Amino acid sequence: MKLGFLTAALPGMALNEVAGWAAESGFGMLEIASWPKGKAERRYAGVSHIDVAGLDKAGAKEIRSMLSGHGLDISSLAYYPNYLAPDSGQRQIVAEHLKNVIDAAVLLEVPIVGTFVGADQAKSARDNMDDFATVWPPLVKYAGEREIKVAIENCPMVWEQTWPGGQNVAYSPSIWTRMFEIIPDENFGLNMDPSHLIWQFIDEVRVIQDFRDRIFHFHAKDMEIDREMLYQDGVLGAGFSWAIPRLPGLGAVKWPEVIAALYRNGYDYVVSIEHEDRAFEGDEELVKRGFYLARDVLNPYIV
Amino acid sequence: MKLGFLTAALPGMALNEVAGWAAESGFGMLEIASWPKGKAERRYAGVSHIDVAGLDKAGAKEIRSMLSGHGLDISSLAYYPNYLAPDSGQRQIVAEHLKNVIDAAVLLEVPIVGTFVGADQAKSARDNMDDFATVWPPLVKYAGEREIKVAIENCPMVWEQTWPGGQNVAYSPSIWTRMFEIIPDENFGLNMDPSHLIWQFIDEVRVIQDFRDRIFHFHAKDMEIDREMLYQDGVLGAGFSWAIPRLPGLGAVKWPEVIAALYRNGYDYVVSIEHEDRAFEGDEELVKRGFYLARDVLNPYIV
Amino acid sequence: MKLGFLTAALPGMALNEVAGWAAESGFGMLEIASWPKGKAERRYAGVSHIDVAGLDKAGAKEIRSMLSGHGLDISSLAYYPNYLAPDSGQRQIVAEHLKNVIDAAVLLEVPIVGTFVGADQAKSARDNMDDFATVWPPLVKYAGEREIKVAIENCPMVWEQTWPGGQNVAYSPSIWTRMFEIIPDENFGLNMDPSHLIWQFIDEVRVIQDFRDRIFHFHAKDMEIDREMLYQDGVLGAGFSWAIPRLPGLGAVKWPEVIAALYRNGYDYVVSIEHEDRAFEGDEELVKRGFYLARDVLNPYIV
Amino acid sequence: MKLGFLTAALPGMALNEVAGWAAESGFGMLEIASWPKGKAERRYAGVSHIDVAGLDKAGAKEIRSMLSGHGLDISSLAYYPNYLAPDSGQRQIVAEHLKNVIDAAVLLEVPIVGTFVGADQAKSARDNMDDFATVWPPLVKYAGEREIKVAIENCPMVWEQTWPGGQNVAYSPSIWTRMFEIIPDENFGLNMDPSHLIWQFIDEVRVIQDFRDRIFHFHAKDMEIDREMLYQDGVLGAGFSWAIPRLPGLGAVKWPEVIAALYRNGYDYVVSIEHEDRAFEGDEELVKRGFYLARDVLNPYIV
Amino acid sequence: MKLGFLTAALPGMALNEVAGWAAESGFGMLEIASWPKGKAERRYAGVSHIDVAGLDKAGAKEIRSMLSGHGLDISSLAYYPNYLAPDSGQRQIVAEHLKNVIDAAVLLEVPIVGTFVGADQAKSARDNMDDFATVWPPLVKYAGEREIKVAIENCPMVWEQTWPGGQNVAYSPSIWTRMFEIIPDENFGLNMDPSHLIWQFIDEVRVIQDFRDRIFHFHAKDMEIDREMLYQDGVLGAGFSWAIPRLPGLGAVKWPEVIAALYRNGYDYVVSIEHEDRAFEGDEELVKRGFYLARDVLNPYIV
Amino acid sequence: MKLGFLTAALPGMALNEVAGWAAESGFGMLEIASWPKGKAERRYAGVSHIDVAGLDKAGAKEIRSMLSGHGLDISSLAYYPNYLAPDSGQRQIVAEHLKNVIDAAVLLEVPIVGTFVGADQAKSARDNMDDFATVWPPLVKYAGEREIKVAIENCPMVWEQTWPGGQNVAYSPSIWTRMFEIIPDENFGLNMDPSHLIWQFIDEVRVIQDFRDRIFHFHAKDMEIDREMLYQDGVLGAGFSWAIPRLPGLGAVKWPEVIAALYRNGYDYVVSIEHEDRAFEGDEELVKRGFYLARDVLNPYIV
């Protein structure tokens, strides 16, 4: 395996700066933020380390050359919008940009694009799956024709503003099973993030076993359960007060069992750190210290 | 303590029939369904074993005499509607009926009326608490002036039709704390049902300790967690598939610890079985067998 | 449900004496030992409370009349030999007697016959299943034609003399699954005994869920794990020193969860106490005290 | 086994009143308080239901006759003073009274006398054991010559006034082992009370296994651990705030495992309820309700 | 955070030798033993790596320069005597030396002095707190006027010679709460050592949460619970036989959760290894190996 | 301690190649495969990195010199055949080779030879111990006379072909106790491998405590329990489907507690990685990656 990270946590650094720091810090892969150029719409979203819409062969070659000079590979291009938003105009805009990301992956020789399936937060999971069945088949087909895999992250995107349904319906085993019934294509799979399973009380190790053929990419993020706040607010509080994103090693994910399961399945690709730990935010130095901690905790298991 | 039950599970029997069966089956108290006469709006709701709106002194005396003939007391009158529904007309109708129930409690010499606080299911808990602060103080005052206690049950009333917010916002310790800050009146408290805490992963024994001064009435209902379905749907599935109402003894409530905590707090009133176990429904005989099981499981602890 | 017991633990009493004691002790059903007349070959085996080979219509009517006079039903006829013994002569003898038991069940209007599938103790489970596929289809067919269900108990029949393979291969979920693939007939199922699952570290509650359609009859026996001896001998000691048969309530079976699962599945038949607890053996009085304890522990859950 | 209780919790009733109530309540044995006549020195201590010092043959015969008329046996005579108090005068007084109790046991044909070994609360356990080796051999010999067993209860007698060493050093497995090395006499053993093991985090079920040959008498008392107060005060708080005596079934003792272990050891004598639950004290009726609860919780296991 | 250690475990090395080894071994801070010159009174106590009483500006400057040459900071000065000893003469001597340590901290520009509050081992915690209220306010004021923080370690200092009360009453959450009620000064806090909480069964992670504003300094020491000896001696054995000091990583402290909690609270100071593991004592080389192990276990979490 | 590994996992490399890679990878010791030259009879068995039968003083000196040039020591010579096979000819052949291994250990100045005791797989453990008592005393004496220790590994050598008894009876605490009763010689002990205890549900940490004087050598191998397959096949499945050999850190062994116990016992020798993890097999590079992972997981604890 190789250790990597999602570049979105370093929005103030240019890609070559990120690459330089990653290489000297011992990382081997980058999951590169590929939002459209423009203003970030939420924390970490909207970051763009590659302008995929404006990328041509020459630009792609330059990037690949710069990265290989640092001994780095791109594990995936990252673009996580809402394809099932109520507004059909927005649906079209993000779908168009996904095609740009896929095209860029082809130019950059990156095998995977990571994204969400989206959701209309006012609808139930069942109703969102109906929309999914309409919106997603052509997108997966577009990627498949270009030999690009689409890896869906399992973050429910639920917070106070997106309560109750969240903006990404792909959050549970029963829903993934339904997803792969609707789209059985081999280039459609998961960017599995175990942290989102912790607060749902879903066993993250069993998930790795059950969906072994669909896990294309793996996120290293952790989740702490604040027991006092869980008591105060309960499950109906939807984790707003008691599910706290942490760096790997600082939460409840059973990392040795998780990585043991990945190896047993023959997974031999990236473990990509996603940094959303508020205790290590605020300035770039603190963000980097967070990455160091995650790296040092995971490194013994990465060979 | 005394063992009782909520009469709503026996809608086909008249009150004196219920009382006869209760007495010969060894129960000591009844929690009497007191909905307005008319059609049931949901399973078990809408049942009326006493027509409180039409009750006068003579009628009350007759009921008390019939019950005392069976050696039975009324633990509370039960009316569980939605006082915070979006429609202000409905709000007024149910508030009026609550006053009828309170008046009937006076006539029947019953110290407690059990009910919900209600909720607008489309609103967050915080927003519902704003409405609560407007709607509820006069109702509690009305009861207080008549020396009647109001006991709020902690059922969130969340199911697929009432998703996501449910129709009773009084479901968690942090919310009860807020409730009693807004209305500190001594006649305002809880009809605690531990089953609703189980699927929220809230420790039911600590709740009894923390809210010892506010628990006026106690429900004996249990909740089974279906571990396989919890894995499939997670917490975001809101328990629809994995939280299964059971009779006391057939679920995850720690009854000996629960009852030990009640005794330690000096609680010496009713343990009232609420029967919503689908494995014991369908015909009256099966419902009764369910009550027998609950009775036999709890009886050793009831002295 | 009804509480019953396997009569084999009372070999010194005639059937009418057993019935008299059972009725006055509050039992509702009997699982009647139906071995061929003759000498017991192992503890409790070989007991015969009905001589099925010699039974005719008149004799059956007499038995039924005697039992109904005591308010008792027969839950099943019990005959537990080894149909897959290496010696083909023995195979034939026991198969013939099984037919006698089935015929007797018809005469006695008993819907179920309980038995083992047997095993050649020197063979692996896989090889025994090959023999099963030859020996058992005609037996199940014979019963099916007479509308009698065959319920296989899941005891592995492993002790020092039958080590390593035991004399009944039907001991684990994977084997039952294979069994019902080979014989999918609706009259073929299980006489589930949770005690044998405990020392195999198989979750007895999940078994009830997974095999809900195949559980025809249920044994109430318990198993204590002696932790010190498990440490000394380990799993390779095959439980001889550390798996100790006990009466229900004195071992590790989670009875409330077990019975809750049975009710949830709609099981509404016998819970039949099997008494093999050496702490309650030696004289008939002690055996009876054992049955009283089991009865009193289970009774609150039997309605 | 038989269910009994220690009569000290009913100081206001004469022995024949206690016996009458015990018999009609379904108890089979009494552990009779046998302090010297006079003022109680602590809660429940000092109660005297038999004046052993003044007992003669005729008086003993009368008591035995009265009890057998109620179908009751005496499980033991109870006298729990401090034989190792610093003051040698007090040591002599209590030793003399113990001899009276032993003599009374002979007259009453009671096989067991229950007591403490005592302790000097200012000394370490080791130093107290030196005193034990001097004081106790003649007392055990006195009893042995009269075929009376001495059963030492394992209560440490530690509270704020007797902090830190308590007034009975016989509180842990290592100390009992030492005790029986010093006095190996067969008539010297334990009146085991599992509640005192709970708050010491000593496994009560293993104790029953390890000291099976020395358990002559068994107390049914329970202990609740108040987790919040354990957090606040820790083990150095010595349980004053967090170890709460409860009736059997209301605390942390694993009763089914405890009784299963007793049966497995062949113990077939009394389970004697000791009532020190403050939630059931204050008036005699409440004390009796406490006994009813304990009885009903234990009864299914007593055969 | 920075990794440091308490220098008391290396009594045979001069401060500059300790500093040289610390720097080359990758440590960033030192907690420097500052007992008065003279004979050690107990294991590790009495060590003096700085003669604070004889320190002047020049000497302090020299030490600071030597340490900064090694890239090291002083996390705190360490002096852990008994301020509440029964003898008032001793009380005065140690209080005087504390002022020397505080003065030295000013000269050395060290923000924190670590110490005990002390205790009279024959008194209860409550009585010791009365003495605390007299002795400690002027000491905290003295430090505050010089902008030095006083950090109290939570070791109870209980062993056979100091049984039962120990020589430092500051050992539990309820006592710290009382301490900070008596002295609310902002420069008064804790040098938290989680190992002492383990054997008291106090949750070390909750302590970090509850006392987040008072934790000025953090000790990395671990505690193993010997389960067999806990069974033999119980809680009343006060941990002498079953609480075994270990290096971090070799005991029961949940280090990842502990450090996660510290980061979440914004703690960004020293994690200071206290070495009292007898398996790594006896010669200086073994002591150093112990420090290497602790360093390597903690290092991944120190960024 | 020193980190080492068993060379059998690298059968394609010559000893000096193994040594070179070991040294540059940071290992300090080698456990050298010493089977007779010839064809491997099972996975990893039969590997020979030293031809012990043909070894003379000069050859031994050369090997020692080569290894010390790499800074390496030999922790033990490894030869793991079946001394208790039914065929007496085979018994003699392997016993003769063991003497060769012992002689080679003398020449190479290696203090320990590691091996099995063997077993007749068709016999019970008890019967195998009878053979052990005949076969083993002269072998241990032979080694003792040459001051060589014999360390028996505790692998039961049970798989489908060696079912049920396996080919090494030395697999449980009760058997080791018996072994050391039969042969109490001080040069007879264990090469403890905790992985084989995991699937037998034997506490590996207690084993280290209980057999502290007999553990001469320690294997670092891990075992994963596949919970789904344990449910399907149970303990009678003997772990074939559910006990999965893993590298240290990827299974259920509690490594920090294990190593803490070793240090506490004063064990200060090798922790020797045994690599049998199928997820890291297939080519030499993958095998090496497996060793890197094991090394990095264990290294923080090795000082």
mmCIF file of C-alpha atoms in Angstrom, chain F residues 145-264:
data_model
loop_
_atom_site.group_PDB
_atom_site.id
_atom_site.type_symbol
_atom_site.label_atom_id
_atom_site.label_comp_id
_atom_site.label_asym_id
_atom_site.label_seq_id
_atom_site.Cartn_x
_atom_site.Cartn_y
_atom_site.Cartn_z
ATOM 1 C CA GLU F 145 24.809 -32.842 28.393
ATOM 2 C CA ARG F 146 25.872 -30.394 25.687
ATOM 3 C CA GLU F 147 24.349 -27.378 27.534
ATOM 4 C CA ILE F 148 21.791 -26.862 24.830
ATOM 5 C CA LYS F 149 18.208 -25.922 25.659
ATOM 6 C CA VAL F 150 15.323 -27.571 23.835
ATOM 7 C CA ALA F 151 12.417 -25.191 23.168
ATOM 8 C CA ILE F 152 9.133 -26.842 22.145
ATOM 9 C CA GLU F 153 6.777 -24.797 19.995
ATOM 10 C CA ASN F 154 3.101 -24.993 20.941
ATOM 11 C CA CYS F 155 1.625 -25.335 17.443
ATOM 12 C CA PRO F 156 -0.872 -28.222 17.383
ATOM 13 C CA MET F 157 -0.130 -28.942 13.711
ATOM 14 C CA VAL F 158 -3.801 -29.593 13.036
ATOM 15 C CA TRP F 159 -5.135 -29.224 9.542
ATOM 16 C CA GLU F 160 -7.445 -31.263 7.380
ATOM 17 C CA GLN F 161 -4.837 -33.944 6.659
ATOM 18 C CA THR F 162 -3.692 -34.203 10.271
ATOM 19 C CA TRP F 163 -7.159 -33.989 11.787
ATOM 20 C CA PRO F 164 -8.102 -34.644 14.508
ATOM 21 C CA GLY F 165 -5.079 -35.014 16.778
ATOM 22 C CA GLY F 166 -2.504 -33.005 14.873
ATOM 23 C CA GLN F 167 1.189 -33.767 14.829
ATOM 24 C CA ASN F 168 2.346 -31.942 17.946
ATOM 25 C CA VAL F 169 0.606 -32.709 21.209
ATOM 26 C CA ALA F 170 2.261 -29.819 23.098
ATOM 27 C CA TYR F 171 -0.588 -27.371 22.592
ATOM 28 C CA SER F 172 -2.214 -26.505 25.929
ATOM 29 C CA PRO F 173 -1.343 -25.446 29.477
ATOM 30 C CA SER F 174 -2.499 -28.737 31.018
ATOM 31 C CA ILE F 175 -0.289 -30.654 28.572
ATOM 32 C CA TRP F 176 2.766 -28.453 29.215
ATOM 33 C CA THR F 177 2.280 -28.952 32.928
ATOM 34 C CA ARG F 178 2.251 -32.710 32.381
ATOM 35 C CA MET F 179 5.299 -32.447 30.075
ATOM 36 C CA PHE F 180 7.345 -30.667 32.711
ATOM 37 C CA GLU F 181 6.257 -33.170 35.362
ATOM 38 C CA ILE F 182 7.598 -35.961 33.162
ATOM 39 C CA ILE F 183 10.757 -34.059 32.175
ATOM 40 C CA PRO F 184 11.588 -31.432 34.796
ATOM 41 C CA ASP F 185 15.060 -30.804 33.344
ATOM 42 C CA GLU F 186 16.016 -27.155 33.329
ATOM 43 C CA ASN F 187 17.070 -27.264 29.678
ATOM 44 C CA PHE F 188 13.554 -28.259 28.556
ATOM 45 C CA GLY F 189 11.144 -25.445 27.798
ATOM 46 C CA LEU F 190 8.954 -23.658 25.275
ATOM 47 C CA ASN F 191 9.244 -21.669 22.074
ATOM 48 C CA MET F 192 5.979 -19.883 22.811
ATOM 49 C CA ASP F 193 3.845 -18.812 19.863
ATOM 50 C CA PRO F 194 0.788 -16.843 21.075
ATOM 51 C CA SER F 195 -1.088 -17.211 17.794
ATOM 52 C CA HIS F 196 -1.952 -20.844 18.459
ATOM 53 C CA LEU F 197 -3.565 -19.870 21.757
ATOM 54 C CA ILE F 198 -5.904 -17.329 20.202
ATOM 55 C CA TRP F 199 -8.103 -19.773 18.310
ATOM 56 C CA GLN F 200 -8.121 -22.136 21.271
ATOM 57 C CA PHE F 201 -9.572 -19.304 23.401
ATOM 58 C CA ILE F 202 -6.627 -19.667 25.815
ATOM 59 C CA ASP F 203 -5.477 -16.356 27.339
ATOM 60 C CA GLU F 204 -2.032 -15.744 25.882
ATOM 61 C CA VAL F 205 -1.040 -13.210 28.535
ATOM 62 C CA ARG F 206 -1.762 -15.565 31.426
ATOM 63 C CA VAL F 207 0.259 -18.286 29.679
ATOM 64 C CA ILE F 208 3.303 -16.010 29.706
ATOM 65 C CA GLN F 209 2.804 -15.457 33.419
ATOM 66 C CA ASP F 210 2.144 -19.108 34.288
ATOM 67 C CA PHE F 211 5.033 -20.564 32.270
ATOM 68 C CA ARG F 212 7.508 -17.778 32.783
ATOM 69 C CA ASP F 213 10.338 -20.097 33.795
ATOM 70 C CA ARG F 214 9.884 -22.304 30.750
ATOM 71 C CA ILE F 215 9.697 -19.732 27.957
ATOM 72 C CA PHE F 216 13.134 -19.876 26.305
ATOM 73 C CA HIS F 217 12.233 -18.378 22.927
ATOM 74 C CA PHE F 218 9.251 -16.349 21.664
ATOM 75 C CA HIS F 219 7.494 -16.369 18.295
ATOM 76 C CA ALA F 220 5.759 -13.304 16.917
ATOM 77 C CA LYS F 221 2.873 -14.620 14.878
ATOM 78 C CA ASP F 222 -0.730 -13.489 14.972
ATOM 79 C CA MET F 223 -4.116 -15.093 14.393
ATOM 80 C CA GLU F 224 -7.292 -13.539 13.038
ATOM 81 C CA ILE F 225 -10.651 -15.010 14.013
ATOM 82 C CA ASP F 226 -13.131 -14.826 11.141
ATOM 83 C CA ARG F 227 -16.323 -14.340 13.174
ATOM 84 C CA GLU F 228 -18.670 -15.190 10.304
ATOM 85 C CA MET F 229 -16.938 -18.502 9.659
ATOM 86 C CA LEU F 230 -16.770 -19.280 13.385
ATOM 87 C CA TYR F 231 -20.551 -18.872 13.420
ATOM 88 C CA GLN F 232 -20.923 -21.140 10.397
ATOM 89 C CA ASP F 233 -18.605 -23.946 11.515
ATOM 90 C CA GLY F 234 -18.229 -23.609 15.277
ATOM 91 C CA VAL F 235 -15.442 -24.936 17.448
ATOM 92 C CA LEU F 236 -15.914 -28.428 16.034
ATOM 93 C CA GLY F 237 -14.712 -27.005 12.717
ATOM 94 C CA ALA F 238 -11.319 -26.919 14.511
ATOM 95 C CA GLY F 239 -10.499 -23.518 13.107
ATOM 96 C CA PHE F 240 -9.861 -24.668 9.553
ATOM 97 C CA SER F 241 -12.145 -22.003 8.160
ATOM 98 C CA TRP F 242 -12.061 -19.368 10.883
ATOM 99 C CA ALA F 243 -8.508 -19.279 12.313
ATOM 100 C CA ILE F 244 -6.369 -17.340 9.859
ATOM 101 C CA PRO F 245 -2.610 -16.929 10.439
ATOM 102 C CA ARG F 246 -1.564 -13.292 10.198
ATOM 103 C CA LEU F 247 1.530 -11.209 10.726
ATOM 104 C CA PRO F 248 1.892 -9.608 14.163
ATOM 105 C CA GLY F 249 -0.433 -6.639 14.456
ATOM 106 C CA LEU F 250 -3.016 -7.965 11.995
ATOM 107 C CA GLY F 251 -4.726 -10.413 14.343
ATOM 108 C CA ALA F 252 -6.118 -10.828 17.837
ATOM 109 C CA VAL F 253 -2.924 -11.224 19.882
ATOM 110 C CA LYS F 254 -2.684 -8.415 22.458
ATOM 111 C CA TRP F 255 0.917 -7.534 21.610
ATOM 112 C CA PRO F 256 1.457 -4.686 24.092
ATOM 113 C CA GLU F 257 0.228 -6.868 26.963
ATOM 114 C CA VAL F 258 2.201 -9.839 25.680
ATOM 115 C CA ILE F 259 5.466 -7.908 25.521
ATOM 116 C CA ALA F 260 4.761 -6.144 28.804
ATOM 117 C CA ALA F 261 4.401 -9.565 30.429
ATOM 118 C CA LEU F 262 7.648 -10.784 28.881
ATOM 119 C CA TYR F 263 9.562 -7.769 30.209
ATOM 120 C CA ARG F 264 7.970 -8.135 33.634
#
